[in-house]
Structures are given as C-alpha cells and as structure tokens.
Coordinates of C-alpha atoms and ligand atoms in Angstrom, one line a residue:
X818 CA -17.6 -5.6 24.6
X819 CA -15.9 -8.8 23.8
X820 CA -12.3 -9.1 22.1
X821 CA -10.5 -11.9 20.5
X822 CA -7.0 -12.0 22.0
X823 CA -4.1 -13.9 23.6
X824 CA -4.0 -13.8 27.2
X825 CA -1.3 -15.0 29.8
X826 CA -2.6 -15.6 33.4
X827 CA -0.1 -14.9 36.0
X828 CA -0.8 -16.4 39.5
X829 CA 1.0 -13.8 41.9
X830 CA 0.3 -15.8 45.0
X831 CA 2.0 -18.9 43.4
X832 CA 4.8 -16.7 42.5
X833 CA 5.1 -18.0 39.0
X834 CA 4.2 -16.8 35.6
X835 CA 1.4 -19.4 35.5
X836 CA 0.1 -20.7 32.2
X837 CA 1.4 -19.8 28.7
X838 CA -0.2 -17.5 26.5
X839 CA -3.2 -18.9 24.8
X840 CA -6.0 -17.8 22.5
X841 CA -8.8 -16.3 24.5
X842 CA -11.9 -14.3 24.4
X843 CA -12.0 -11.5 27.0
X844 CA -15.5 -9.7 27.7
X845 CA -16.5 -7.3 30.0
X846 CA -20.2 -7.3 30.9
X847 CA -23.0 -8.3 33.3
X848 CA -25.4 -11.4 33.8
X849 CA -28.6 -10.9 32.0
X850 CA -30.7 -11.0 35.1
X851 CA -28.3 -8.5 37.3
X852 CA -28.9 -4.9 38.2
X853 CA -27.8 -2.2 35.7
X854 CA -24.9 -1.0 38.0
X855 CA -21.3 -1.1 38.2
X856 CA -21.1 -3.6 41.1
X857 CA -22.5 -6.1 38.9
X858 CA -19.7 -5.9 36.1
X859 CA -17.5 -8.9 35.6
X860 CA -14.4 -9.2 33.3
X861 CA -15.1 -12.6 31.6
X862 CA -12.0 -14.9 30.3
X863 CA -12.7 -17.9 28.1
X864 CA -10.3 -20.2 26.5
X865 CA -10.5 -23.4 24.4
X866 CA -9.9 -25.4 27.5
X867 CA -12.4 -23.3 29.5
X868 CA -15.2 -22.0 27.3
X869 CA -17.5 -21.4 30.3
X870 CA -14.7 -19.1 31.4
X871 CA -13.5 -17.4 34.5
X872 CA -15.4 -14.3 35.9
X873 CA -13.3 -11.4 37.9
X874 CA -15.5 -9.1 39.7
X875 CA -14.8 -5.3 38.4
X876 CA -16.0 -3.0 41.3
X877 CA -13.3 -2.5 44.0
X878 CA -11.3 -5.6 42.7
X879 CA -8.9 -4.0 40.3
X880 CA -5.6 -3.2 41.7
X881 CA -4.1 -1.7 38.5
X882 CA -4.3 -1.5 34.7
X883 CA -0.9 -1.3 32.9
X884 CA -1.3 0.3 29.5
X885 CA 2.4 1.5 28.7
X886 CA 2.4 -0.8 25.7
X887 CA -1.1 -0.4 24.4
X888 CA 0.1 1.2 21.2
X889 CA 1.2 -2.3 20.5
X890 CA -2.1 -3.9 21.6
X891 CA -0.8 -5.1 24.9
X892 CA -2.1 -4.3 28.4
X893 CA -2.2 -6.0 31.9
X894 CA -5.1 -6.0 34.3
X895 CA -4.3 -6.9 38.0
X896 CA -6.9 -8.2 40.3
X897 CA -7.1 -8.4 43.8
X898 CA -9.3 -11.5 44.2
X899 CA -8.1 -13.9 42.9
X900 CA -4.7 -12.5 42.7
X901 CA -4.4 -12.8 39.0
X902 CA -2.5 -10.7 36.3
X903 CA -4.2 -10.8 32.9
X904 CA -1.4 -10.1 30.3
X905 CA -3.5 -9.2 27.1
X906 CA -2.2 -9.0 23.5
X907 CA -4.9 -7.9 21.1
X908 CA -5.4 -5.9 17.9
X909 CA -4.6 -2.2 18.8
X910 CA -8.1 -1.0 18.0
X911 CA -9.6 -3.7 19.9
X912 CA -7.3 -3.3 22.9
X913 CA -8.2 0.3 23.1
X914 CA -11.8 -0.2 22.7
X915 CA -11.8 -2.6 25.6
X916 CA -9.7 -0.4 27.9
X917 CA -12.1 2.5 27.1
X918 CA -15.1 0.4 28.3
X919 CA -13.2 -0.6 31.4
X920 CA -12.2 3.1 32.1
X921 CA -16.0 3.9 31.9
X922 CA -16.6 1.2 34.3
X923 CA -14.2 2.3 36.8
X924 CA -15.2 5.8 36.5
X925 CA -18.8 4.7 37.5
X926 CA -20.2 6.0 34.2
X927 CA -23.8 5.1 33.1
X928 CA -23.7 1.3 32.6
X929 CA -26.3 1.7 29.9
X930 CA -24.2 3.7 27.6
X931 CA -21.4 1.0 27.6
X932 CA -21.2 -2.0 25.0
X933 CA -21.5 -4.9 27.5
X934 CA -21.2 -8.7 27.0
X935 CA -24.0 -11.0 28.5
X936 CA -21.0 -13.2 29.8
X937 CA -22.2 -16.2 27.8
X938 CA -19.6 -19.0 27.2
X939 CA -17.5 -18.3 24.2
X940 CA -18.2 -20.0 20.9
X941 CA -15.5 -21.9 19.0
X942 CA -15.3 -19.0 16.5
X943 CA -14.4 -16.5 19.1
X944 CA -11.5 -18.5 20.3
X945 CA -10.0 -19.1 16.7
X946 CA -7.0 -17.3 15.6
X947 CA -7.9 -14.2 13.5
X948 CA -8.0 -15.1 9.7
X949 CA -5.1 -13.5 7.9
X950 CA -5.6 -15.2 4.4
X951 CA -8.7 -15.5 2.3
X952 CA -8.9 -16.8 -1.3
X953 CA -12.3 -16.6 -3.2
X954 CA -12.5 -18.5 -6.4
X955 CA -16.1 -18.8 -6.7
X956 CA -18.9 -16.2 -7.2
X957 CA -21.0 -18.0 -4.5
X958 CA -18.2 -17.6 -1.8
X959 CA -18.0 -14.0 -2.4
X960 CA -19.3 -12.3 0.9
X961 CA -22.3 -10.0 0.3
X962 CA -24.4 -9.8 3.4
X963 CA -21.3 -10.5 5.7
X964 CA -18.0 -8.5 6.0
X965 CA -14.6 -9.5 5.3
X966 CA -12.5 -10.6 8.6
X967 CA -10.9 -7.3 9.8
X968 CA -7.7 -9.3 10.3
X969 CA -7.1 -10.2 6.6
X970 CA -3.6 -9.4 5.2
X971 CA -3.9 -11.4 2.2
X972 CA -6.9 -11.5 -0.2
X973 CA -7.4 -13.2 -3.4
X974 CA -10.6 -12.7 -5.5
X975 CA -10.3 -14.2 -8.7
X976 CA -12.7 -15.1 -11.5
X977 CA -15.8 -14.0 -9.8
X978 CA -16.6 -11.1 -12.3
X979 CA -16.0 -8.6 -9.8
X980 CA -16.5 -5.0 -11.3
X981 CA -15.2 -2.7 -8.8
X982 CA -12.9 -2.4 -5.8
X983 CA -15.3 -2.1 -2.9
X984 CA -14.9 -0.1 0.2
X985 CA -15.2 -3.1 2.2
X986 CA -11.8 -4.2 0.9
X987 CA -10.2 -0.8 0.9
X988 CA -11.0 -0.5 4.5
X989 CA -9.2 -3.7 5.5
X990 CA -6.3 -2.0 7.5
X991 CA -4.0 -4.9 7.7
X992 CA -4.0 -5.8 4.1
X993 CA -0.7 -6.4 2.6
X994 CA -1.5 -8.3 -0.6
X995 CA -4.5 -7.8 -2.6
X996 CA -5.1 -10.0 -5.7
X997 CA -8.1 -9.1 -7.7
X998 CA -6.9 -10.5 -11.1
X999 CA -9.1 -12.3 -13.5
X1000 CA -12.2 -10.0 -13.0
X1001 CA -13.9 -7.2 -15.0
X1002 CA -12.7 -4.0 -13.0
X1003 CA -12.9 -0.9 -15.3
X1004 CA -11.6 1.8 -12.9
X1005 CA -9.9 1.9 -9.5
X1006 CA -11.5 4.1 -6.8
X1007 CA -9.3 7.1 -5.6
X1008 CA -9.9 6.0 -2.0
X1009 CA -7.5 3.2 -2.6
X1010 CA -4.7 5.7 -1.9
X1011 CA -5.7 5.5 1.8
X1012 CA -4.7 1.7 2.0
X1013 CA -1.8 1.9 4.6
X1014 CA 0.1 -1.2 4.3
X1015 CA -0.7 -2.7 1.0
X1016 CA 2.6 -3.9 -0.5
X1017 CA 1.3 -6.1 -3.5
X1018 CA -1.4 -5.2 -5.7
X1019 CA -2.4 -7.6 -8.7
X1020 CA -4.9 -6.4 -11.2
X1021 CA -4.1 -8.5 -14.2
X1022 CA -6.7 -9.8 -16.6
X1023 CA -9.3 -7.0 -15.9
X1024 CA -10.7 -4.3 -18.0
X1025 CA -8.8 -1.1 -16.9
X1026 CA -8.8 1.5 -19.6
X1027 CA -7.3 4.4 -17.4
X1028 CA -6.3 5.0 -13.7
X1029 CA -7.0 8.2 -11.9
X1030 CA -3.7 9.9 -11.1
X1031 CA -4.8 10.3 -7.4
X1032 CA -4.7 6.4 -7.0
X1033 CA -1.0 6.5 -6.9
X1034 CA -0.6 9.1 -4.1
X1035 CA -1.3 9.3 -0.3
X1036 CA -0.3 6.1 2.0
X1037 CA -0.5 3.6 -0.9
X1038 CA 2.5 5.4 -2.8
X1039 CA 4.8 4.8 0.2
X1040 CA 4.0 1.1 0.7
X1041 CA 3.5 -0.5 -2.6
X1042 CA 6.3 -2.9 -3.8
X1043 CA 4.7 -5.0 -6.4
X1044 CA 2.1 -3.7 -8.9
X1045 CA 0.7 -5.9 -11.7
X1046 CA -1.4 -4.1 -14.2
X1047 CA -0.9 -6.7 -17.1
X1048 CA -3.6 -7.7 -19.5
X1049 CA -5.7 -4.7 -19.4
X1050 CA -6.6 -2.0 -21.9
X1051 CA -4.4 0.7 -20.7
X1052 CA -3.4 3.3 -23.2
X1053 CA -1.4 5.6 -20.7
X1054 CA -0.1 5.1 -17.2
X1055 CA -0.7 8.0 -14.7
X1056 CA 2.2 10.4 -14.3
X1057 CA 1.8 9.8 -10.6
X1058 CA 3.3 6.5 -11.1
X1059 CA 6.7 8.2 -10.2
X1060 CA 5.5 8.6 -6.4
X1061 CA 5.5 4.9 -6.0
X1062 CA 9.0 5.3 -4.4
X1063 CA 9.4 1.8 -3.1
X1064 CA 8.1 -0.1 -6.2
X1065 CA 10.4 -3.0 -7.0
X1066 CA 8.3 -4.9 -9.4
X1067 CA 6.1 -3.4 -12.3
X1068 CA 4.2 -5.4 -14.8
X1069 CA 2.2 -3.3 -17.4
X1070 CA 2.7 -6.1 -20.2
X1071 CA -0.2 -6.8 -22.6
X1072 CA -1.8 -3.6 -22.7
X1073 CA -2.3 -0.9 -25.3
X1074 CA 0.5 1.5 -24.1
X1075 CA 2.3 3.7 -26.6
X1076 CA 4.5 5.5 -24.1
X1077 CA 6.0 4.8 -20.7
X1078 CA 6.2 7.9 -18.5
X1079 CA 9.4 9.8 -19.0
X1080 CA 9.7 10.1 -15.1
X1081 CA 10.0 6.3 -14.7
X1082 CA 13.4 7.0 -13.5
X1083 CA 12.0 8.3 -10.3
X1084 CA 11.3 4.6 -9.3
X1085 CA 14.7 4.2 -7.9
X1086 CA 13.9 1.0 -6.2
X1087 CA 12.5 -0.7 -9.3
X1088 CA 14.3 -4.0 -10.3
X1089 CA 11.9 -5.8 -12.6
X1090 CA 10.0 -4.0 -15.4
X1091 CA 7.7 -6.0 -17.8
X1092 CA 6.2 -3.8 -20.7
X1093 CA 6.0 -6.5 -23.3
X1094 CA 3.2 -6.8 -25.7
X1095 CA 2.2 -3.1 -26.0
X1096 CA 2.4 -0.7 -28.7
X1097 CA 5.7 1.0 -27.7
X1098 CA 7.5 2.7 -30.4
X1099 CA 10.0 4.3 -28.0
X1100 CA 11.4 4.0 -24.4
X1101 CA 11.9 6.9 -22.0
X1102 CA 15.8 7.4 -22.2
X1103 CA 15.7 8.2 -18.4
X1104 CA 15.7 4.3 -18.0
X1105 CA 19.5 4.4 -18.0
X1106 CA 19.4 6.0 -14.4
X1107 CA 17.8 2.9 -13.2
X1108 CA 19.6 -0.3 -12.0
X1109 CA 17.2 -2.9 -13.3
X1110 CA 17.9 -6.6 -13.0
X1111 CA 15.2 -7.6 -15.6
X1112 CA 13.4 -5.9 -18.4
X1113 CA 10.9 -7.5 -20.6
X1114 CA 9.9 -5.2 -23.7
X1115 CA 9.3 -8.1 -26.2
X1116 CA 6.5 -7.7 -28.6
X1117 CA 6.5 -4.0 -29.2
X1118 CA 7.0 -1.9 -32.2
X1119 CA 10.1 -0.1 -31.3
X1120 CA 11.8 2.2 -33.8
X1121 CA 15.1 0.7 -34.6
X1122 CA 17.8 2.9 -32.9
X1123 CA 20.2 1.8 -35.7
X1124 CA 17.9 3.0 -38.4
X1125 CA 19.0 6.5 -39.0
X1126 CA 16.3 7.2 -41.4
X1127 CA 13.4 6.2 -39.4
X1128 CA 14.9 7.6 -36.3
X1129 CA 14.5 11.4 -36.4
X1130 CA 17.2 12.9 -34.4
X1131 CA 15.9 16.3 -34.9
X1132 CA 14.6 17.7 -31.5
X1133 CA 10.8 17.1 -31.3
X1134 CA 10.3 20.2 -29.1
X1135 CA 12.5 23.0 -28.0
X1136 CA 12.5 25.5 -25.3
X1137 CA 16.0 26.6 -24.9
X1138 CA 16.9 29.9 -26.0
X1139 CA 14.3 32.0 -23.9
X1140 CA 15.2 33.2 -20.6
X1141 CA 14.0 30.9 -17.7
X1142 CA 11.6 32.1 -15.2
X1143 CA 12.7 33.0 -11.6
X1144 CA 10.6 30.1 -10.3
X1145 CA 12.7 27.7 -12.4
X1146 CA 16.0 29.2 -11.6
X1147 CA 15.2 28.9 -8.0
X1148 CA 14.0 25.3 -8.3
X1149 CA 17.2 24.2 -10.2
X1150 CA 19.2 25.9 -7.5
X1151 CA 17.6 23.9 -4.7
X1152 CA 17.9 20.7 -6.6
X1153 CA 21.6 21.3 -7.4
X1154 CA 22.5 22.3 -4.0
X1155 CA 20.7 19.3 -2.4
X1156 CA 17.9 21.5 -0.7
X1157 CA 14.6 19.6 -0.4
X1158 CA 12.0 21.8 1.2
X1159 CA 8.6 20.1 1.6
X1160 CA 5.0 21.5 1.6
X1161 CA 5.7 22.1 5.4
X1162 CA 8.3 24.6 4.5
X1163 CA 7.1 26.3 1.2
X1164 CA 3.6 26.8 -0.5
X1165 CA 2.3 23.3 -1.7
X1166 CA 2.0 24.5 -5.2
X1167 CA 5.9 25.5 -5.2
X1168 CA 6.8 22.2 -3.5
X1169 CA 4.7 20.3 -6.4
X1170 CA 6.7 22.2 -9.0
X1171 CA 9.9 21.6 -7.4
X1172 CA 9.4 17.8 -7.4
X1173 CA 8.1 17.9 -11.0
X1174 CA 11.6 17.6 -12.5
X1175 CA 12.8 15.5 -15.4
X1176 CA 16.2 14.1 -15.6
X1177 CA 18.4 14.9 -18.6
X1178 CA 20.6 12.0 -19.8
X1179 CA 23.7 13.8 -18.3
X1180 CA 22.1 13.4 -14.9
X1181 CA 21.0 17.1 -14.5
X1182 CA 17.6 18.3 -13.6
X1183 CA 15.2 19.9 -16.0
X1184 CA 11.9 21.9 -15.7
X1185 CA 10.4 23.9 -18.6
X1186 CA 13.8 24.8 -20.4
X1187 CA 14.5 21.5 -21.9
X1188 CA 14.5 19.9 -25.3
X1189 CA 12.6 16.6 -26.2
X1190 CA 14.6 14.5 -28.6
X1191 CA 14.8 11.1 -30.1
X1192 CA 18.0 9.3 -29.4
X1193 CA 19.3 5.9 -29.8
X1194 CA 19.4 3.8 -26.7
X1195 CA 21.3 0.7 -26.1
X1196 CA 18.9 -1.4 -24.0
X1197 CA 22.0 -3.8 -22.9
X1198 CA 23.0 -0.7 -20.7
X1199 CA 19.6 -0.6 -18.8
X1200 CA 19.2 -4.1 -17.2
X1201 CA 21.1 -7.4 -16.5
X1202 CA 18.6 -9.5 -18.5
X1203 CA 16.7 -8.0 -21.4
X1204 CA 14.1 -9.6 -23.5
X1205 CA 13.5 -7.5 -26.6
X1206 CA 12.3 -8.5 -30.2
X1207 CA 14.3 -6.1 -32.3
X1208 CA 17.9 -4.8 -32.2
X1209 CA 19.6 -3.9 -29.0
X1210 CA 19.4 -0.2 -30.1
X1211 CA 15.8 1.3 -29.8
X1212 CA 14.6 4.8 -30.2
X1213 CA 14.1 6.6 -26.9
X1214 CA 12.6 9.9 -25.8
X1215 CA 15.1 12.1 -24.0
X1216 CA 14.8 15.3 -22.1
X1217 CA 17.9 17.1 -22.6
X1218 CA 18.8 20.1 -20.4
X1219 CA 21.2 22.3 -22.6
X1220 CA 22.3 23.1 -25.8
X1221 CA 25.5 21.4 -24.8
X1222 CA 23.6 18.1 -24.2
X1223 CA 21.7 18.5 -27.4
X1224 CA 25.0 18.6 -29.3
X1225 CA 26.3 15.7 -27.2
X1226 CA 23.5 13.2 -27.6
X1227 CA 21.5 14.2 -30.8
X1228 CA 24.6 14.2 -33.1
X1229 CA 24.3 11.8 -36.1
Ligands
ZN2711 ZN1 22.0 17.6 -19.6

C-alpha cells in the first residue's frame, strides 16, 4: 500500500509546525527479508528531497490516528518515536484505503492479507503531482495497455478515429471536461449517465445518429453545463434533454434536426443556443419562456411566420373537449399549487407523469388536454442576440392549454 499525497511533518518536540506541506509518497509495508508479523511493519514517508525516505515503526509506536476530516482526504498519524505528526492530504479513496490497511495492522490482522509496500525508495513518478489534464491528438498516444490517470479532470482525445466512449473514460471519477470531438463515435453508452462531475461534454464532428434517452438522466443530468453535439448526423434530440437542468450552453448546429424538443424551455439555465444549419422548419414556441443571451438559428428552412398562406394556423392536433382524467386533474392541481412531490412521496410512475408537463404560451401547464398549433413567433423576443437567415417572424409549434389560449394565439 503506497499513496501519492501531500504531507506536512510536525516535530512535536521542537514545538513548531516543522516543514511545510510537500509532495510525498506514503507507504505501509515491511522490508523484503523481515518476518511476516505486525512488529516488522513500518510507515514509509518519501519526498523529493528524501527519496530513501523515513521509516516509522507501526507496532506500539502510534499514539493516535485522527480521521475527522477523512471525507476530505485528510488525516493525521501521531507517532511516539520520533515525536512526529504526519498531516496527510490525499485523494479521498486513497486516504480511506491507506487507513483501512493501517487499521488492519493495528488490530493485528493477518499480515499476508494486507496490500503492503516493500519500502523501496520512491520513484520520481510517485512524487509527481497527480496529472489533471491530458491531451491526445495522435492515435499512437492513445493508451491501450495502460490506464488513464485516475486524477484526470480534463481529457481531450481528438482526431484518433475513436469509435466509442470506453468504460475506462466513463470511470474517471474526477473528470470535469471531456472533449472527444473529431472522431467517429456513432453512439453514446448509457453508462455515461453515471459520470458524477462532468460539466463539459464536447462531441462535435463525430458520427452520432441518435442518442439513447437514458444518457441524459442520472448524475450527468445534474452536473452538465456545456454540451456540444454539433456536426453530427442527429435527426432527433432525446426528450430527456429537458433533464439537463443546469445546462448553460447547447450547440446542436450542423446536424439533420427537423425539430427541437417542445420541452426545451425546461432548460431554465440555458443562455447560449446554437441550432444553425439543420433542417428546422419550426421552433418550439416555448422558447419564449427562456432568457437566452445568444441564439444562432441561421441556415435552416423556417416557415416564414409572416407568410399567412404557408403558415397553417389551424390546430394540428386537438384534445380539448373531452373530459380530462382524474390523474391529469390531480397533476394540474399539484403544479398550480406549487406542490412538487418526488418519487420518494408518490409512486415513481406518477412522479414521472407529474413532471412530464409542457408549458402553454400563457405559462400554464399542460398534460394530455392540449392543442398543438402553429403560431408566428417573433425571434427578437427570445434572445438578446439572434442570428437568423429569414424574417424575424418564424413559424413555431405551440402547446396551448385551453380554448381561450387557442383563440388568443391562433387568430389570423
Ligand atoms: Zn394557456
């Protein structure tokens, strides 16, 4: 057991805090020719200045182990002789793993069951700061037999003909930014929804044709801020896109999209939307509920909202008139009264139904009883900065909650 960490050594007898924190390799083990018993165990501290390291006996020599902040990867080991305190800061998983081995040693557990170091001097690589950024621009640099450094926060793999997102990448627990643009990726694995701190995902210039709706659920949906799917072959975006509640920047330009999801207004944090160079004929009218800073919808084939002949203002589907189901009435009542029960309070199918609402142009909630209709949308009201190739009025698909709203928004 050997961990890469930062250690501050306090000399208690000198009454000072001693040396400052420095990169270290901290091991627990026994010398190769020693007996397999706890009395031959040492904690071995190596630094760049002292690669041979200092050995602290374990048996009967530890006055205390302080683990109050182990959830932050911090702990302190107090030795009797020499009277040193080792204040350790490491990766949380490594810190817990080290303490678990030390605990086994202090409890006199079978030494052969422990992962022990041979107390050899530390190598330079064991004393280097963990790598947080890796850029791979050449196929030959892509690791095949080795793993990616566990500490990576930023990974770029571009122009290497990568055809899938591997589990080795998905498993990087600290990854915040992943750029796999300019490859040949066709699908995204569902397991990506387990990535726990990914804020940026760049997948432009790949061969994505569709995205499984489950990808944008789970932990990923809570952390993602920037999503670039431009220059792929997408014809539809998954309806679960609406779950990316913190998304600020969405780029789906240069695909084959004919529609944007009607529920796009659920992305309340969205500020930058690029959907240029697609096959869009209409926009979701609910875009008016967003406060966008920039919207680029250049290079589409929008139906002109001023062209009353092409724009069919007659509702395309209508479900008003029939009496709503009890489930719908209850859901509307919840939403209107600010009640937001979760799957912990009500059956998960009901919770899914409750949050499947669409919004009417009036701001009201809709479930089954709504009318879909084309309306004319003034794009200047959607964002501060707009890039559009036709007039400022484009056709939009609206969900309308009542006959009153149909009369209000669909009149010629
Ligand atoms: Zn309405």
